mmCIF file of N, CA and C in Angstrom:
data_model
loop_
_atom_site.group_PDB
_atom_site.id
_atom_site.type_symbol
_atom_site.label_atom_id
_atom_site.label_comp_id
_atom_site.label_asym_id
_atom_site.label_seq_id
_atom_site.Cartn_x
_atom_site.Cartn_y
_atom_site.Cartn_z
ATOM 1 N N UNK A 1 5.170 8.022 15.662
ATOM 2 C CA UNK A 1 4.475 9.062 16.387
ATOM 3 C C UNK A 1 3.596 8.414 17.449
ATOM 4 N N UNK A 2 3.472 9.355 18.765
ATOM 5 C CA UNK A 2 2.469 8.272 19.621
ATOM 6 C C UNK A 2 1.485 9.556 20.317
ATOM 7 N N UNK A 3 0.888 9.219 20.593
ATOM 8 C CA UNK A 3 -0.487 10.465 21.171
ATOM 9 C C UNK A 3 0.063 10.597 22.449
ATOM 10 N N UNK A 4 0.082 11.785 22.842
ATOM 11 C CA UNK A 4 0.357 11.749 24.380
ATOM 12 C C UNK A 4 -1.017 12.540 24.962
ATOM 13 N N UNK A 5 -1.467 12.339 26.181
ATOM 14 C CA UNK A 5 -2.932 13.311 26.928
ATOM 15 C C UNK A 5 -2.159 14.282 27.842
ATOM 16 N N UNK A 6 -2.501 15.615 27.499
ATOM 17 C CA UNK A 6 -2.296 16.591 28.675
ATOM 18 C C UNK A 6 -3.728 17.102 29.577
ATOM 19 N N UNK A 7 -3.413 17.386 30.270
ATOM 20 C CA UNK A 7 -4.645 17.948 30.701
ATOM 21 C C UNK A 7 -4.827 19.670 31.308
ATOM 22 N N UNK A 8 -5.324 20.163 30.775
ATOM 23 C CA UNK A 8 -5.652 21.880 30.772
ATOM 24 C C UNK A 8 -6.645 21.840 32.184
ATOM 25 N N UNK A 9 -5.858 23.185 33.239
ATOM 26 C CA UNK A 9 -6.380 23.210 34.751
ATOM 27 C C UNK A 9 -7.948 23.992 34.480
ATOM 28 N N UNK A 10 -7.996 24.402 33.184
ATOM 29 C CA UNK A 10 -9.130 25.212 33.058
ATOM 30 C C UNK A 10 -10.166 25.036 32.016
ATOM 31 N N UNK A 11 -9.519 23.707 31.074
ATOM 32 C CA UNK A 11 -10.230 23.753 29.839
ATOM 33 C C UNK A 11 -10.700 21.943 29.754
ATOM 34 N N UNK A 12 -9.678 21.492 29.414
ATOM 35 C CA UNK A 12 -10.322 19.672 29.321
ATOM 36 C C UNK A 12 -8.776 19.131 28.998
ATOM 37 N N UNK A 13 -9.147 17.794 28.980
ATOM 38 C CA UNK A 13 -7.975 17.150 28.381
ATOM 39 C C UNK A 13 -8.088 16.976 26.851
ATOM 40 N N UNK A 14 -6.756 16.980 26.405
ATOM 41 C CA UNK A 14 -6.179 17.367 25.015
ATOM 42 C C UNK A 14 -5.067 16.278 24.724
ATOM 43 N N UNK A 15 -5.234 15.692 23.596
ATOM 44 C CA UNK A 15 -4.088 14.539 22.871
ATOM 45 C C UNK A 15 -3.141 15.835 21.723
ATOM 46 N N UNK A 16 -1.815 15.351 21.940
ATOM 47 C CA UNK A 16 -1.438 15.665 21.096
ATOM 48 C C UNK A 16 -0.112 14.574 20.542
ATOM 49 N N UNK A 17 0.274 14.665 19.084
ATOM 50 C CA UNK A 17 1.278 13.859 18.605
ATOM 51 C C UNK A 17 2.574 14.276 18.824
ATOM 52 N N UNK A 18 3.261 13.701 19.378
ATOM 53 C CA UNK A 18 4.888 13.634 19.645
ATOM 54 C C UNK A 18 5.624 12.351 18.797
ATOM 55 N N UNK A 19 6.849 12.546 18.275
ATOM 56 C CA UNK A 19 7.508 11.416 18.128
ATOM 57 C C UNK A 19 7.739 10.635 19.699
ATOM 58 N N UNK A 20 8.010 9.487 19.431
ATOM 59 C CA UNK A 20 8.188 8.250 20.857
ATOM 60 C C UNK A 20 9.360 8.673 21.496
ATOM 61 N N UNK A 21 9.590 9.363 23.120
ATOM 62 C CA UNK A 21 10.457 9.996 23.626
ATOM 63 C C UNK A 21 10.522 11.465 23.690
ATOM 64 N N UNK A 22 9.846 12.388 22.894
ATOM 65 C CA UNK A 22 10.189 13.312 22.711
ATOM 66 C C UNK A 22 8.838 14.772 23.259
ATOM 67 N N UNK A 23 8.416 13.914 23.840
ATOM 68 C CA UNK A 23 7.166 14.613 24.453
ATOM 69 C C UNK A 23 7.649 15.329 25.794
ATOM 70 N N UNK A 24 7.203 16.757 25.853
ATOM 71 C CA UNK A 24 7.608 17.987 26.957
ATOM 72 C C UNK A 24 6.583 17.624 27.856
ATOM 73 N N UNK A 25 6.759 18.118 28.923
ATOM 74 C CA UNK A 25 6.219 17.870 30.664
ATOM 75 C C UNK A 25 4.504 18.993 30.139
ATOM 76 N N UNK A 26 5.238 19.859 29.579
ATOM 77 C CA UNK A 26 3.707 20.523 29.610
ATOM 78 C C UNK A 26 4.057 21.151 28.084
ATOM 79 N N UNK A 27 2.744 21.879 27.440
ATOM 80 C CA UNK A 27 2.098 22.216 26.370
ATOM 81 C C UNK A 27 0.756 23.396 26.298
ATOM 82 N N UNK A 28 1.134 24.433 25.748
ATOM 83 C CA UNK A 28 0.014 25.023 25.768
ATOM 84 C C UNK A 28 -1.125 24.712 24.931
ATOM 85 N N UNK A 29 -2.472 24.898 25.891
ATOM 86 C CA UNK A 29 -3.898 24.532 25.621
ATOM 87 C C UNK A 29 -4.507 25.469 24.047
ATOM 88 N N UNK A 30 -4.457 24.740 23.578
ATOM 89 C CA UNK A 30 -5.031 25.300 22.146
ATOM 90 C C UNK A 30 -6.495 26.312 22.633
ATOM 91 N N UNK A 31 -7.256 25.916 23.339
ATOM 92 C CA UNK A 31 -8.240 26.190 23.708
ATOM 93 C C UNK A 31 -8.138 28.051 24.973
ATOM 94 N N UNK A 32 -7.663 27.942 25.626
ATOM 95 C CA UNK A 32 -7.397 28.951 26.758
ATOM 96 C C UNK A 32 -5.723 29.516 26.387
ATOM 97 N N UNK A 33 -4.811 28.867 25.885
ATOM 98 C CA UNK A 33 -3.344 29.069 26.120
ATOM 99 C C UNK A 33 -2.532 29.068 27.375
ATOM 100 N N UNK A 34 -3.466 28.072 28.219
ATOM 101 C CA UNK A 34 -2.759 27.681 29.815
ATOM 102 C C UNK A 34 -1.737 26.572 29.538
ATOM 103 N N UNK A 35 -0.722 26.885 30.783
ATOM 104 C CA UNK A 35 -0.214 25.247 30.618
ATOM 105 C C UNK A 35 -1.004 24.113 31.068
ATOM 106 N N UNK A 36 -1.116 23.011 30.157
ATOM 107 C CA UNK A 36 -1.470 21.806 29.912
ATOM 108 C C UNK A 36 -0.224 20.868 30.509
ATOM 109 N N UNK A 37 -0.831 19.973 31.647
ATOM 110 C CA UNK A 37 0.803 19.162 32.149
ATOM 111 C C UNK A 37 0.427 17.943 31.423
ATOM 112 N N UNK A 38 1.422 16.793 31.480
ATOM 113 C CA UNK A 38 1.223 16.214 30.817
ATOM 114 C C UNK A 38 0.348 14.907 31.677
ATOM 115 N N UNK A 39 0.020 13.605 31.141
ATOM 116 C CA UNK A 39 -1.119 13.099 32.183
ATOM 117 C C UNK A 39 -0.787 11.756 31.604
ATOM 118 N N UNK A 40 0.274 10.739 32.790
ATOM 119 C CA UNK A 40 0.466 9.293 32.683
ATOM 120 C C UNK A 40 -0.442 8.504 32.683
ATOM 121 N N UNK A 41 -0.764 7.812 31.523
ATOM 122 C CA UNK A 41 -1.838 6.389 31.903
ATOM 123 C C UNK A 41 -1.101 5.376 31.324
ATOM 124 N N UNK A 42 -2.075 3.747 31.680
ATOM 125 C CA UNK A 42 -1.372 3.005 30.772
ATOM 126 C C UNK A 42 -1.039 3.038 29.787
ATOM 127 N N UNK A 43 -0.325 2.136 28.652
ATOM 128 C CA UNK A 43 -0.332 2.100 27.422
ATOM 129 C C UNK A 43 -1.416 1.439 26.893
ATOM 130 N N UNK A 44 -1.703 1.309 25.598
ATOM 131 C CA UNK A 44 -2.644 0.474 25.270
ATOM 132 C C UNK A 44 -2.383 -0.481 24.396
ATOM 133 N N UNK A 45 -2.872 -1.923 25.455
ATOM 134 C CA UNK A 45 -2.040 -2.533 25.227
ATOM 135 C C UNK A 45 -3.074 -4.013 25.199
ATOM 136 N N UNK A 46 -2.989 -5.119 23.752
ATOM 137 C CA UNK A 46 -3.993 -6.067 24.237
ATOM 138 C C UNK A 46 -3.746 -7.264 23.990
ATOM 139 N N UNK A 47 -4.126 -8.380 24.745
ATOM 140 C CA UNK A 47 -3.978 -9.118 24.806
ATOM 141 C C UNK A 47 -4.636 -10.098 23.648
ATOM 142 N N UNK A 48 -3.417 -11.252 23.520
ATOM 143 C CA UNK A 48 -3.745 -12.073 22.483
ATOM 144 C C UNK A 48 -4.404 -13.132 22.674
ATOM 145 N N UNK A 49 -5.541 -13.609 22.192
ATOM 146 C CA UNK A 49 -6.320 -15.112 22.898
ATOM 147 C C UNK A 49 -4.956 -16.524 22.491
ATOM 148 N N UNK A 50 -5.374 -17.260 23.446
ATOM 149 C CA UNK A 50 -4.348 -18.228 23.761
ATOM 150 C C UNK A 50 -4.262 -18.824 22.294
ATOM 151 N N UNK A 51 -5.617 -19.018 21.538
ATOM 152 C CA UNK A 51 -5.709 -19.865 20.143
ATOM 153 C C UNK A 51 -4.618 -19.256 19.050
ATOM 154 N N UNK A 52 -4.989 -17.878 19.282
ATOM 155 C CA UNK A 52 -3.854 -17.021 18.051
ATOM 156 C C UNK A 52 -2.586 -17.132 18.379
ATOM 157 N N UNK A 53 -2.565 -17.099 19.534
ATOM 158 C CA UNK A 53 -0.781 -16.647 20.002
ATOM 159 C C UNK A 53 -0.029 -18.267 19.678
ATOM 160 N N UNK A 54 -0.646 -19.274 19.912
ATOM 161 C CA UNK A 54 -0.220 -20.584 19.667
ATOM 162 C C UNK A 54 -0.272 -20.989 18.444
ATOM 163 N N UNK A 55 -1.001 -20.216 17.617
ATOM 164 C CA UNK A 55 -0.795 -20.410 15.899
ATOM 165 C C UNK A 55 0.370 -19.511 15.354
ATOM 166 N N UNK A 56 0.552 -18.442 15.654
ATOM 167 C CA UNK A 56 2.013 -17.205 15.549
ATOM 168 C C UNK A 56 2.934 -18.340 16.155
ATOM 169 N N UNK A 57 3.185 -18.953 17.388
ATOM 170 C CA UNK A 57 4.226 -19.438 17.825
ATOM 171 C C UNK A 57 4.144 -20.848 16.761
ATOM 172 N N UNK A 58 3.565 -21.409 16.933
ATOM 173 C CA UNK A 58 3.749 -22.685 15.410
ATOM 174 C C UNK A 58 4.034 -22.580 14.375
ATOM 175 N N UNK A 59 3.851 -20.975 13.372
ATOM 176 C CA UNK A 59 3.982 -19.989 12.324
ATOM 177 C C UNK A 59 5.658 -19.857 12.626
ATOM 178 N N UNK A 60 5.762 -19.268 13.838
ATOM 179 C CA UNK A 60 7.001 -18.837 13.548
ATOM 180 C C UNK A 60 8.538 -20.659 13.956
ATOM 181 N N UNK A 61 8.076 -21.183 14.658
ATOM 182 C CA UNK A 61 8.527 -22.153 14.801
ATOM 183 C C UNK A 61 8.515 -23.039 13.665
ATOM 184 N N UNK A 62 7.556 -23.503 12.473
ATOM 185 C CA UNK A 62 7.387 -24.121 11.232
ATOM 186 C C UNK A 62 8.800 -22.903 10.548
ATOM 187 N N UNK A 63 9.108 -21.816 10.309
ATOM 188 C CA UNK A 63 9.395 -20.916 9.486
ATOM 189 C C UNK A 63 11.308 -20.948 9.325
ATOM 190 N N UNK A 64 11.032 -21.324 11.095
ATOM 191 C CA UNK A 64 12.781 -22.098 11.090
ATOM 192 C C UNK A 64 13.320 -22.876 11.208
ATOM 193 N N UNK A 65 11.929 -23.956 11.896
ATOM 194 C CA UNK A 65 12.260 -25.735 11.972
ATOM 195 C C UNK A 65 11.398 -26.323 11.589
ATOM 196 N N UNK A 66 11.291 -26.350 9.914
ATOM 197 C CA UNK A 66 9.953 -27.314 9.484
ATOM 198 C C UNK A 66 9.504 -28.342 9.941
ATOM 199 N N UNK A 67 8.497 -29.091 10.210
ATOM 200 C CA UNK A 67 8.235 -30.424 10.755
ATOM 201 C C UNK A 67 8.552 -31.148 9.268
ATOM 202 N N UNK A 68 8.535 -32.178 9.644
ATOM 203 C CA UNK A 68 8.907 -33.637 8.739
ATOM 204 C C UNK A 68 8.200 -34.043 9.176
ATOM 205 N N UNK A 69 7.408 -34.940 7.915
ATOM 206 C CA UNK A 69 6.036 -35.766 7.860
ATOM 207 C C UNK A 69 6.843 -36.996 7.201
ATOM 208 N N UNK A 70 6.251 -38.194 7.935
ATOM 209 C CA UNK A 70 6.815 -39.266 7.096
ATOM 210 C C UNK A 70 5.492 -39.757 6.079
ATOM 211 N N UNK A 71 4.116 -39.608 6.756
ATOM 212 C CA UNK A 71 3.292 -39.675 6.171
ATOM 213 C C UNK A 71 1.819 -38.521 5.581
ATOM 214 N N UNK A 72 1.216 -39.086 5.306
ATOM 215 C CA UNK A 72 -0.100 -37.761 5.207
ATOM 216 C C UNK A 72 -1.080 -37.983 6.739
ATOM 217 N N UNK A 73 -1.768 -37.496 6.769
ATOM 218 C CA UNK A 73 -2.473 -36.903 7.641
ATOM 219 C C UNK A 73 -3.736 -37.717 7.630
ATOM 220 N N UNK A 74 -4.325 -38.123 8.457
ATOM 221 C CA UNK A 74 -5.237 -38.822 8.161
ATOM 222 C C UNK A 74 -6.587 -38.025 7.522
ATOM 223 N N UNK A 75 -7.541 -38.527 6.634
ATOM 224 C CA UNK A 75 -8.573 -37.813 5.792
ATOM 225 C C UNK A 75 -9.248 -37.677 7.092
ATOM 226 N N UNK A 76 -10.705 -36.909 7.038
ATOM 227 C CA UNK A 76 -11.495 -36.683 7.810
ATOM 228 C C UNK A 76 -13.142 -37.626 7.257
ATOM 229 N N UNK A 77 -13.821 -38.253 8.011
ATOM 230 C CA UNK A 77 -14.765 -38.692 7.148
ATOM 231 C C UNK A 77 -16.062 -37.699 6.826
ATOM 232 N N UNK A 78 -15.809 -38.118 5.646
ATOM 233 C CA UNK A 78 -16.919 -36.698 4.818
ATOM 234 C C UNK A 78 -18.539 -37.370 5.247
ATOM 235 N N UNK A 79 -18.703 -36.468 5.521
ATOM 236 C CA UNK A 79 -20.518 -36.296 5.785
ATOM 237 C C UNK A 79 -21.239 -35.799 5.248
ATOM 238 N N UNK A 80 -22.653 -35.782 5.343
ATOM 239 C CA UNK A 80 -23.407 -35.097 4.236
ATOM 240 C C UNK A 80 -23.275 -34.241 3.906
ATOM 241 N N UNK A 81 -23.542 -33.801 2.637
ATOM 242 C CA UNK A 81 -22.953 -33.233 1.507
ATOM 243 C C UNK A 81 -24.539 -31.808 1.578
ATOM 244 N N UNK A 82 -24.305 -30.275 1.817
ATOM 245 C CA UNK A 82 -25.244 -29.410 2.419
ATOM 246 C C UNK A 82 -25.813 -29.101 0.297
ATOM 247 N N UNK A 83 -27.018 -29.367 0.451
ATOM 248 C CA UNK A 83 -27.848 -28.997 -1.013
ATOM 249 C C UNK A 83 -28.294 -27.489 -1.178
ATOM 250 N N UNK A 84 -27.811 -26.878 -1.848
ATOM 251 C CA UNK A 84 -28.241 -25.362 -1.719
ATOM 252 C C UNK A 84 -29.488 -25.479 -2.996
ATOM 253 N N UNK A 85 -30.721 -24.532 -2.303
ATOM 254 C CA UNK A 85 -32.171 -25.409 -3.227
ATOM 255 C C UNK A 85 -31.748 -24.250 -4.692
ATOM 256 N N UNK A 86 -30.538 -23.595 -4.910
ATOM 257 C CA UNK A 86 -30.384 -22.779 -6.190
ATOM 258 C C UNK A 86 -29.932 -23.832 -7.493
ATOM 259 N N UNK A 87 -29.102 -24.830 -6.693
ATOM 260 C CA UNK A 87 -28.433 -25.832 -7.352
ATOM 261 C C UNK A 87 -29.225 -26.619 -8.291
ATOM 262 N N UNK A 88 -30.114 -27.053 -7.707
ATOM 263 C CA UNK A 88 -31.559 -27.742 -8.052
ATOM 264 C C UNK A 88 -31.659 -27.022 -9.854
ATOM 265 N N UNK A 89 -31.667 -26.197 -9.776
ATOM 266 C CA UNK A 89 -32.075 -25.718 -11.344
ATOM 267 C C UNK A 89 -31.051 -25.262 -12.718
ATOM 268 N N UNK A 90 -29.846 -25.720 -11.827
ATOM 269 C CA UNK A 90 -28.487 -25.886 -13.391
ATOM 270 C C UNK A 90 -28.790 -27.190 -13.932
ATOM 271 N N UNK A 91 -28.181 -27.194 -15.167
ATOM 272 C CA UNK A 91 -28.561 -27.849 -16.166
ATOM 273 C C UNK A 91 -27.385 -29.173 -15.785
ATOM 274 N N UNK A 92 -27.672 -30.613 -15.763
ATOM 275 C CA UNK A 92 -27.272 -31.576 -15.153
ATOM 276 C C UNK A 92 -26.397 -32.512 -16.114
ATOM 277 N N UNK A 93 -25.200 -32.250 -16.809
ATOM 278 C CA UNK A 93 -24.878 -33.384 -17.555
ATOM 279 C C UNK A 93 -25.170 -34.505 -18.310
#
């Protein structure tokens, strides 16, 4: 189903649901019972940030041509270690 906007010459503009394709040129206004024509805008439509769309394309590229690792990955070096002051008061081994 997709919303289509008509717009009423006497009342306001009005959405109504159509299946995709199947939407008439005009529609009567729930409001007055005028014809309502129908009223082209874009679609809505949005754009993906470059970070996501390049993780979907690696997602879908891993899904039909796995990479081969000959080895592991190198570790990261661990840094200080964050003390939460709740910790402080469990009982210590």
């Amino acid at each position: 189903m997709a919303m289509y906007a008509y717009r009423c010459p006497h009342c306001r503009e009005i959405g109504v649901t159509f299946p995709i394709g199947t939407a008439p040129g005009a529609v009567a206004c729930p409001d007055c019972g005028a014809a309502a024509v129908r009223v082209f805008s874009a679609p809505m439509l949005t754009r993906t940030p470059s970070a996501v769309s390049a993780q979907i394309r690696r997602a879908e590229r891993s899904a039909a041509e796995p990479e081969v690792v000959t080895s592991l990955p190198r570790r990261r070096a661990a840094g200080p270690v964050a003390v939460h002051p709740a910790t402080s008061r469990l009982p210590r081994p």
